[in-house]
Short mmCIF file of C-alpha atoms in Angstrom, two decimals:
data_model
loop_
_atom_site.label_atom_id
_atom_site.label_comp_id
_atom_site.label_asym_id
_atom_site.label_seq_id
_atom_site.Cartn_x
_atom_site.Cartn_y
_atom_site.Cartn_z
CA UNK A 23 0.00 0.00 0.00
CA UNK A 24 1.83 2.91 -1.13
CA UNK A 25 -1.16 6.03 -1.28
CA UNK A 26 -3.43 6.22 2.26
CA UNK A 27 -6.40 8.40 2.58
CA UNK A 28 -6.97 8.67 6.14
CA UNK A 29 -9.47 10.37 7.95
CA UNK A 30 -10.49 11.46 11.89
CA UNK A 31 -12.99 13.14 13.70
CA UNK A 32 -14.47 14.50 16.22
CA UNK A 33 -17.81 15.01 17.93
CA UNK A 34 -19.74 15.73 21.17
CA UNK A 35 -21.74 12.77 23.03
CA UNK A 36 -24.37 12.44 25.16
CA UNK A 37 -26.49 9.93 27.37
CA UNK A 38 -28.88 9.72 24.16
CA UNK A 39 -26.58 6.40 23.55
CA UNK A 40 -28.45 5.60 20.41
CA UNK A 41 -27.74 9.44 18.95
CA UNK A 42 -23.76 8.94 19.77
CA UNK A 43 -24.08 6.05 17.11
CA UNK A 44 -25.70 7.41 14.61
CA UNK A 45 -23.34 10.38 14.48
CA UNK A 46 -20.53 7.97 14.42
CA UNK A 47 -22.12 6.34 11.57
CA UNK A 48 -22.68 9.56 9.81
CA UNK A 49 -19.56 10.99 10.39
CA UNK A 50 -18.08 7.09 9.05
CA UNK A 51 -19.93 7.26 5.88
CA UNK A 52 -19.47 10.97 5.36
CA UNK A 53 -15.62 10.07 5.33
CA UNK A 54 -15.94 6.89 2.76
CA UNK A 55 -17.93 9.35 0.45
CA UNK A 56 -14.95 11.69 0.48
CA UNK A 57 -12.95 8.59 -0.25
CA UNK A 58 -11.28 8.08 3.13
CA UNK A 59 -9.76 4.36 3.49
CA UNK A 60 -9.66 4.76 7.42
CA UNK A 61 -11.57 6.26 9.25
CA UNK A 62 -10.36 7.11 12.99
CA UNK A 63 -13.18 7.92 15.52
CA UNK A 64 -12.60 8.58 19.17
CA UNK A 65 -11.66 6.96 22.44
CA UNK A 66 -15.23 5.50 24.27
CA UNK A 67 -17.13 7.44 21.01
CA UNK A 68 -20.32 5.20 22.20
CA UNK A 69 -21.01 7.07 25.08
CA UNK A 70 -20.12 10.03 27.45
CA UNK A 71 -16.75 9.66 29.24
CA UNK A 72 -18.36 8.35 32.14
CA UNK A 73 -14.68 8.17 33.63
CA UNK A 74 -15.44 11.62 34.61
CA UNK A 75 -16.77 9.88 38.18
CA UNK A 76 -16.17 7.17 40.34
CA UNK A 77 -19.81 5.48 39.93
CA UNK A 78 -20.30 1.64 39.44
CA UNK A 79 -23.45 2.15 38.06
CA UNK A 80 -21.43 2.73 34.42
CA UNK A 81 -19.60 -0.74 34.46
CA UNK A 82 -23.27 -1.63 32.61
CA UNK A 83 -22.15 0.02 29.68
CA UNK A 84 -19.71 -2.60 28.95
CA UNK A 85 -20.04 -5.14 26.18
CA UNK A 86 -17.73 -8.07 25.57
CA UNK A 87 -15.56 -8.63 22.42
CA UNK A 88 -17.48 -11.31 20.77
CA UNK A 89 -20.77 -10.28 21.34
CA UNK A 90 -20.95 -6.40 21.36
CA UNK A 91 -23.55 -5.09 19.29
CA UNK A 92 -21.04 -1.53 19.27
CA UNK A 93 -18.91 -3.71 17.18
CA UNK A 94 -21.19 -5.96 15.24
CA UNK A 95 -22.71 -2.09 13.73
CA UNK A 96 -19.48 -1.25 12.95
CA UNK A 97 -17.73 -4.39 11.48
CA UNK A 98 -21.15 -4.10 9.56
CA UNK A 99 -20.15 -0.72 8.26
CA UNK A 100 -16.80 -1.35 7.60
CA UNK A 101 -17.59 -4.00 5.26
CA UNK A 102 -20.90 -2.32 3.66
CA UNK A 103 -18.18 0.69 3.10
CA UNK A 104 -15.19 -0.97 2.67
CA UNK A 105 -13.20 0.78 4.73
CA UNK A 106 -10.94 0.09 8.00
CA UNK A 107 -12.46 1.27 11.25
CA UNK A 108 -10.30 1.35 14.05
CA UNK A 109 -12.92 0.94 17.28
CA UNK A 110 -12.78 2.21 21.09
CA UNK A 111 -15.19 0.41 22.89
CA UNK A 112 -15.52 -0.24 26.92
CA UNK A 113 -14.79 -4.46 27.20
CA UNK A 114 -16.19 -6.58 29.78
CA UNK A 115 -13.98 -10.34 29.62
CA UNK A 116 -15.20 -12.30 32.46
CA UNK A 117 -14.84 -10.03 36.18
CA UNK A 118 -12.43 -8.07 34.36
CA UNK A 119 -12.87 -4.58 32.45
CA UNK A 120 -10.82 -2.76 29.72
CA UNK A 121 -10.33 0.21 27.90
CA UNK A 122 -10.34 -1.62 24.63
CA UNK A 123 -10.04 -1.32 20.50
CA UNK A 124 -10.61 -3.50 17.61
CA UNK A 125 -9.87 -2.60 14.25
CA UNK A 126 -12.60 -4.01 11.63
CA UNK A 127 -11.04 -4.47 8.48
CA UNK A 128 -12.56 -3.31 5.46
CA UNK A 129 -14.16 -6.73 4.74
CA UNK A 130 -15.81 -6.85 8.39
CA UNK A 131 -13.49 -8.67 9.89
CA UNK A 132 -12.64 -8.04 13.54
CA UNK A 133 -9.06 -8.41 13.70
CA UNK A 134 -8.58 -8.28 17.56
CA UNK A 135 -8.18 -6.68 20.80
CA UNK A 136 -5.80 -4.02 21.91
CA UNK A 137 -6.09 -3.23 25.56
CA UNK A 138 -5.05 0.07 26.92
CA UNK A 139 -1.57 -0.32 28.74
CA UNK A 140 -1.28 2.89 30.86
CA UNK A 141 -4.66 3.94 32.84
CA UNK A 142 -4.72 7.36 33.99
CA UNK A 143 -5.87 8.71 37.36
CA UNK A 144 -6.76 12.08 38.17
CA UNK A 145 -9.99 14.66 39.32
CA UNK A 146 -11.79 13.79 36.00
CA UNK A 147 -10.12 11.15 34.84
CA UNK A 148 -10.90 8.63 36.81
CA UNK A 149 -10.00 5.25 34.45
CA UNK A 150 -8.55 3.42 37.33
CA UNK A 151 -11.94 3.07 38.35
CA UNK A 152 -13.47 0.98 35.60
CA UNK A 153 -10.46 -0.34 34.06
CA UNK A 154 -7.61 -3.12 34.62
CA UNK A 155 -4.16 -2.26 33.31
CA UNK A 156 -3.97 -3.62 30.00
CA UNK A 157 -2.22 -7.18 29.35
CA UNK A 158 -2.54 -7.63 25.11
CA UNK A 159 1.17 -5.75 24.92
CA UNK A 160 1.19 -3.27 21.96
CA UNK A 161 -0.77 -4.27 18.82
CA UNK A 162 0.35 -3.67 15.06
CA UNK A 163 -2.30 -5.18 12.67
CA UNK A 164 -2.18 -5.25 8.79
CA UNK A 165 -5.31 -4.38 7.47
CA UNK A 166 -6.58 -3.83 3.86
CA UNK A 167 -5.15 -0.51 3.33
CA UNK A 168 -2.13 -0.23 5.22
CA UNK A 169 0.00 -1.77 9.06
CA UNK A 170 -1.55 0.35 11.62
CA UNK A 171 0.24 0.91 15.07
CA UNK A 172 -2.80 1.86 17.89
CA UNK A 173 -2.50 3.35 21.39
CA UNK A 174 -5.56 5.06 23.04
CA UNK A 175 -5.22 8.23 24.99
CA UNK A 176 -2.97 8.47 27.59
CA UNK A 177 -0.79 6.03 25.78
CA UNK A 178 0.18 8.35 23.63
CA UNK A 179 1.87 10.40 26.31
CA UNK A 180 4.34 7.69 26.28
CA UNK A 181 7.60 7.82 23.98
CA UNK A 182 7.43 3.79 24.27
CA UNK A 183 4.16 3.38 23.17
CA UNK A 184 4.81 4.98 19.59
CA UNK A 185 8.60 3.11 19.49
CA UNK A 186 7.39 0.20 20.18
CA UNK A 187 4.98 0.39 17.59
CA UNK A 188 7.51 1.60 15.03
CA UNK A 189 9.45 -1.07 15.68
CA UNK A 190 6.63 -4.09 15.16
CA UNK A 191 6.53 -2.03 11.92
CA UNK A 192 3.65 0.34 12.05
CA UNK A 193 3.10 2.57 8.92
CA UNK A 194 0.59 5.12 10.89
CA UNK A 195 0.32 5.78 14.37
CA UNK A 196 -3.79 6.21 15.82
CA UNK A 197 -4.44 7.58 18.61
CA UNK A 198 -8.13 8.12 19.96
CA UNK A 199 -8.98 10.30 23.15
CA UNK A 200 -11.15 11.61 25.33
CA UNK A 201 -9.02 15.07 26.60
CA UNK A 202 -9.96 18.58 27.70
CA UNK A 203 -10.36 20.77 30.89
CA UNK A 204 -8.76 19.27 34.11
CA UNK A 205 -11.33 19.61 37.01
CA UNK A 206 -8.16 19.46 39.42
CA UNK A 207 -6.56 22.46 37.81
CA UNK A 208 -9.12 24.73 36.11
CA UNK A 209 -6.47 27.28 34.50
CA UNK A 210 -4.38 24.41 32.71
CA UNK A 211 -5.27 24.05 29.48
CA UNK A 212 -3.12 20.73 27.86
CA UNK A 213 -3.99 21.34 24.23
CA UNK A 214 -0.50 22.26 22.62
CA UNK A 215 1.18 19.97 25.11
CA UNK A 216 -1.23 17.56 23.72
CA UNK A 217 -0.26 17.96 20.43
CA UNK A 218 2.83 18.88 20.44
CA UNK A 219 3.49 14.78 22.10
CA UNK A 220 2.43 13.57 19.47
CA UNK A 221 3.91 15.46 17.00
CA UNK A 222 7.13 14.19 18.45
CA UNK A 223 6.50 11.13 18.09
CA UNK A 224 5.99 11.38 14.64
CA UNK A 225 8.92 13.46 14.19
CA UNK A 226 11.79 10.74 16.48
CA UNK A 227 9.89 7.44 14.61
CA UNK A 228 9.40 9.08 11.34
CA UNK A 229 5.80 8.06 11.18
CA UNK A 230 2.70 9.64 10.61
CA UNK A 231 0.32 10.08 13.61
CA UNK A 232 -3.68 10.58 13.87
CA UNK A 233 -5.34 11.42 16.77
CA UNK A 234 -9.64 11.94 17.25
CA UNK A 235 -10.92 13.86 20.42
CA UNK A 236 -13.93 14.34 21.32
CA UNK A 237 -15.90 18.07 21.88
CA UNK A 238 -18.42 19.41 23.95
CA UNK A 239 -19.01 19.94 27.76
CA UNK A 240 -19.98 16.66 29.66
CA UNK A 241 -21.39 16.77 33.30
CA UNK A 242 -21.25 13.74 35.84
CA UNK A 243 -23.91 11.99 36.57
CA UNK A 244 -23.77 12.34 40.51
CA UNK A 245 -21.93 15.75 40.81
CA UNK A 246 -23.27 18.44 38.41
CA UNK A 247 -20.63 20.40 39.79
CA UNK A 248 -17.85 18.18 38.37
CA UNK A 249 -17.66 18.95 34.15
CA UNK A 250 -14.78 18.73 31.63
CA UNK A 251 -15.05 20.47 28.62
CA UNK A 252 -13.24 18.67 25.72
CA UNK A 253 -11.31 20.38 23.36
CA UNK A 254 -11.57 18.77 19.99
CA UNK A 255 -8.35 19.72 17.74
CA UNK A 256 -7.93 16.37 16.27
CA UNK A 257 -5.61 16.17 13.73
CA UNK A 258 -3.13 14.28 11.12
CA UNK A 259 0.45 15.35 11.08
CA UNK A 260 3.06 13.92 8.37
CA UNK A 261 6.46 11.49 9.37
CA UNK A 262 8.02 14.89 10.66
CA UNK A 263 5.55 16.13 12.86
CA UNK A 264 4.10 19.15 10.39
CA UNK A 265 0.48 19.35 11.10
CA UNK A 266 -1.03 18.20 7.51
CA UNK A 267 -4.68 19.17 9.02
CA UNK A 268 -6.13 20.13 12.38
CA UNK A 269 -9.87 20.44 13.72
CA UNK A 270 -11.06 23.24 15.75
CA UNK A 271 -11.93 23.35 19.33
CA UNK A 272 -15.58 23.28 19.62
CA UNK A 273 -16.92 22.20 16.44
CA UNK A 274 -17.99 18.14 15.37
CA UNK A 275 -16.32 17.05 11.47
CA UNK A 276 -13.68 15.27 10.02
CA UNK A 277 -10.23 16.04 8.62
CA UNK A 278 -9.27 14.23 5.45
CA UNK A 279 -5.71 13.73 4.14
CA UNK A 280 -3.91 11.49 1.58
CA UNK A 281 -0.49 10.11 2.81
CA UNK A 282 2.00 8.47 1.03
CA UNK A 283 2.90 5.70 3.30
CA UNK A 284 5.98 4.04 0.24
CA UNK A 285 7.86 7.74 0.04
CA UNK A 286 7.15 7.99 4.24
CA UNK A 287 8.73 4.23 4.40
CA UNK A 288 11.94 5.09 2.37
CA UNK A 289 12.92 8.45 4.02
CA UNK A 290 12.49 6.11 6.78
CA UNK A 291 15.61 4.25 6.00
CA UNK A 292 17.49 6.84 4.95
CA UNK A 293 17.67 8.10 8.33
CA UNK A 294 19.08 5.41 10.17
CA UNK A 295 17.24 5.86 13.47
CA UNK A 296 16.55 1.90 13.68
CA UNK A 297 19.76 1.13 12.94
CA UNK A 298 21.71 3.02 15.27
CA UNK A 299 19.73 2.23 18.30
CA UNK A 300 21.43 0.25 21.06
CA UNK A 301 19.11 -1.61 22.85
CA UNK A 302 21.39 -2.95 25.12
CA UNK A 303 22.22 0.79 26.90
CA UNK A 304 18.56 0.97 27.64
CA UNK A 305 18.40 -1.24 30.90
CA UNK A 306 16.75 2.03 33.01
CA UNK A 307 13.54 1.55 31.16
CA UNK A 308 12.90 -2.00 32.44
CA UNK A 309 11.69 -0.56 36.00
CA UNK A 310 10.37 2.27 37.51
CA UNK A 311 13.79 4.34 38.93
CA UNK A 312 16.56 3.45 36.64
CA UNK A 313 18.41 1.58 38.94
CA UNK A 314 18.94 -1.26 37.23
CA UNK A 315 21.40 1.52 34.52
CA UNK A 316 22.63 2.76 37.44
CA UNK A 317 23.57 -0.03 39.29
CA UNK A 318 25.08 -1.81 36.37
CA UNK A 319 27.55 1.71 35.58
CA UNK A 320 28.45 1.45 39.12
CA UNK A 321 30.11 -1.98 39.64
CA UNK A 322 31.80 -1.70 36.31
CA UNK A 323 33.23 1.95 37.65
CA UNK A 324 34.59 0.38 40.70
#
């Protein structure tokens, strides 16, 4: 696959569960029509970020991989359309719960489960919650139009997320979120920061990244005191980090862009980032303080 039109978006949900669908759909086949191959929507896109509060009532909303109507509608779609949907859905597998995605290729096929790896905690963001720390590892999956690499939200604050990808040989990094106001610290506003991670990524693996967000102001169910406002600005940004297309703040759409995944791939070699790396130096990220880097430096100093 050499030529990749690729497409995200972005749009504001409710507790009108069936509405959130439809829009997805709309927004889905709104995308094919343009002639987008795949189509990114955004993290949880079937329902409000109910991670907002600490409630069990909302572990109800989860569905389990094999039997979720939220992906039988869209595996349906995907093959009606012919297009590759990567899907965020919440996953119930046994007494266990997970962040989850499946990508539907663009005959229908379901083509597995990524679990989210890093679960965030904070005044609003509250995943720790609901879900279990994911246990899939990373997942790179060819699909009909191209090897996508997927991480989903705050994974993608993490440089090892989008290496590790790279390195099982993604062509495009996806990223789908749920991020805006932080109800812990009202006058930060993460947007650029946001961004700008990402960008990064795509700039140290040479790789192009796409990332969906959602919009709109969502209120918790117990508290309607506690509220996030999301703030959209989903975007695609080329294998150097240049923003190729970005999404405003406030408003629902998608963003359409073709890449060129075989001229990406080549410039890709020509830098020599995989071949220079040294694996070997790179003990302090196998725990939690560096020690083990440290440690080994020491006794050979002595």
């Amino acid at each position: 696959m050499s030529l990749l039109n690729i497409a995200t978006t972005q749009m504001a949900c409710t507790w009108d569960l069936k509405r959130n669908l439809d829009q997805a759909e709309q927004l889905v086949r709104d995308a094919a029509a343009r002639g987008a191959q795949v189509i990114l929507l955004q993290e949880l896109f079937a329902t409000p970020y109910f991670c907002i509060e600490q409630d069990h009532k909302h572990l109800a909303l989860a569905e389990e991989y094999g039997q979720s109507p939220i992906l039988k509608r869209f595996a349906d779609l995907a093959r009606e359309l012919g297009v590759v949907l990567p899907l965020s859905w919440f996953e119930r597998a046994g007494n266990a719960y997970f962040n989850s995605l499946t990508v539907a290729d663009a005959d229908g096929r379901l083509l597995g489960v990524y679990r989210k790896t890093h679960i965030p905690n904070a005044i609003g963001y509250q995943e720790k919650e609901y879900f279990s720390p994911g246990d899939t590892g990373f997942k790179v999956w060819d699909s009909a139009f191209g090897r996508l690499g997927v991480g989903i939200c705050w994974d993608q604050w993490f440089p090892e997320t989008a290496r590790c990808l790279a390195l099982m040989g993604a062509e495009v990094l996806l990223f789908p979120t749920a991020i805006g106001s932080e109800p812990g610290a009202a006058g930060l506003d993460s947007r650029d920061h946001w961004q700008m991670t990402m960008r990064g990524h795509a700039a140290a693996n040479i790789l192009p990244v796409v990332a969906a967000n959602r919009v709109g102001e969502e209120v918790a169910t117990g508290d309607p005191q506690l509220r996030m406002r999301f703030y959209g600005s989903s975007f695609i940004c080329d294998h150097k980090g240049q923003l190729l297309a970005e999404a405003g703040r406030d408003t629902p759409g998608l963003l359409l862009q073709r890449l060129d995944l075989a001229a990406m791939a080549e410039e890709r070699r020509t830098w020599g980032i995989y071949r220079d790396r040294r694996p070997e130096m790179y003990a302090a990220l196998l725990g939690l303080d560096g020690r083990q880097v440290h440690a080994r430096w020491n006794t050979q100093g002595a």
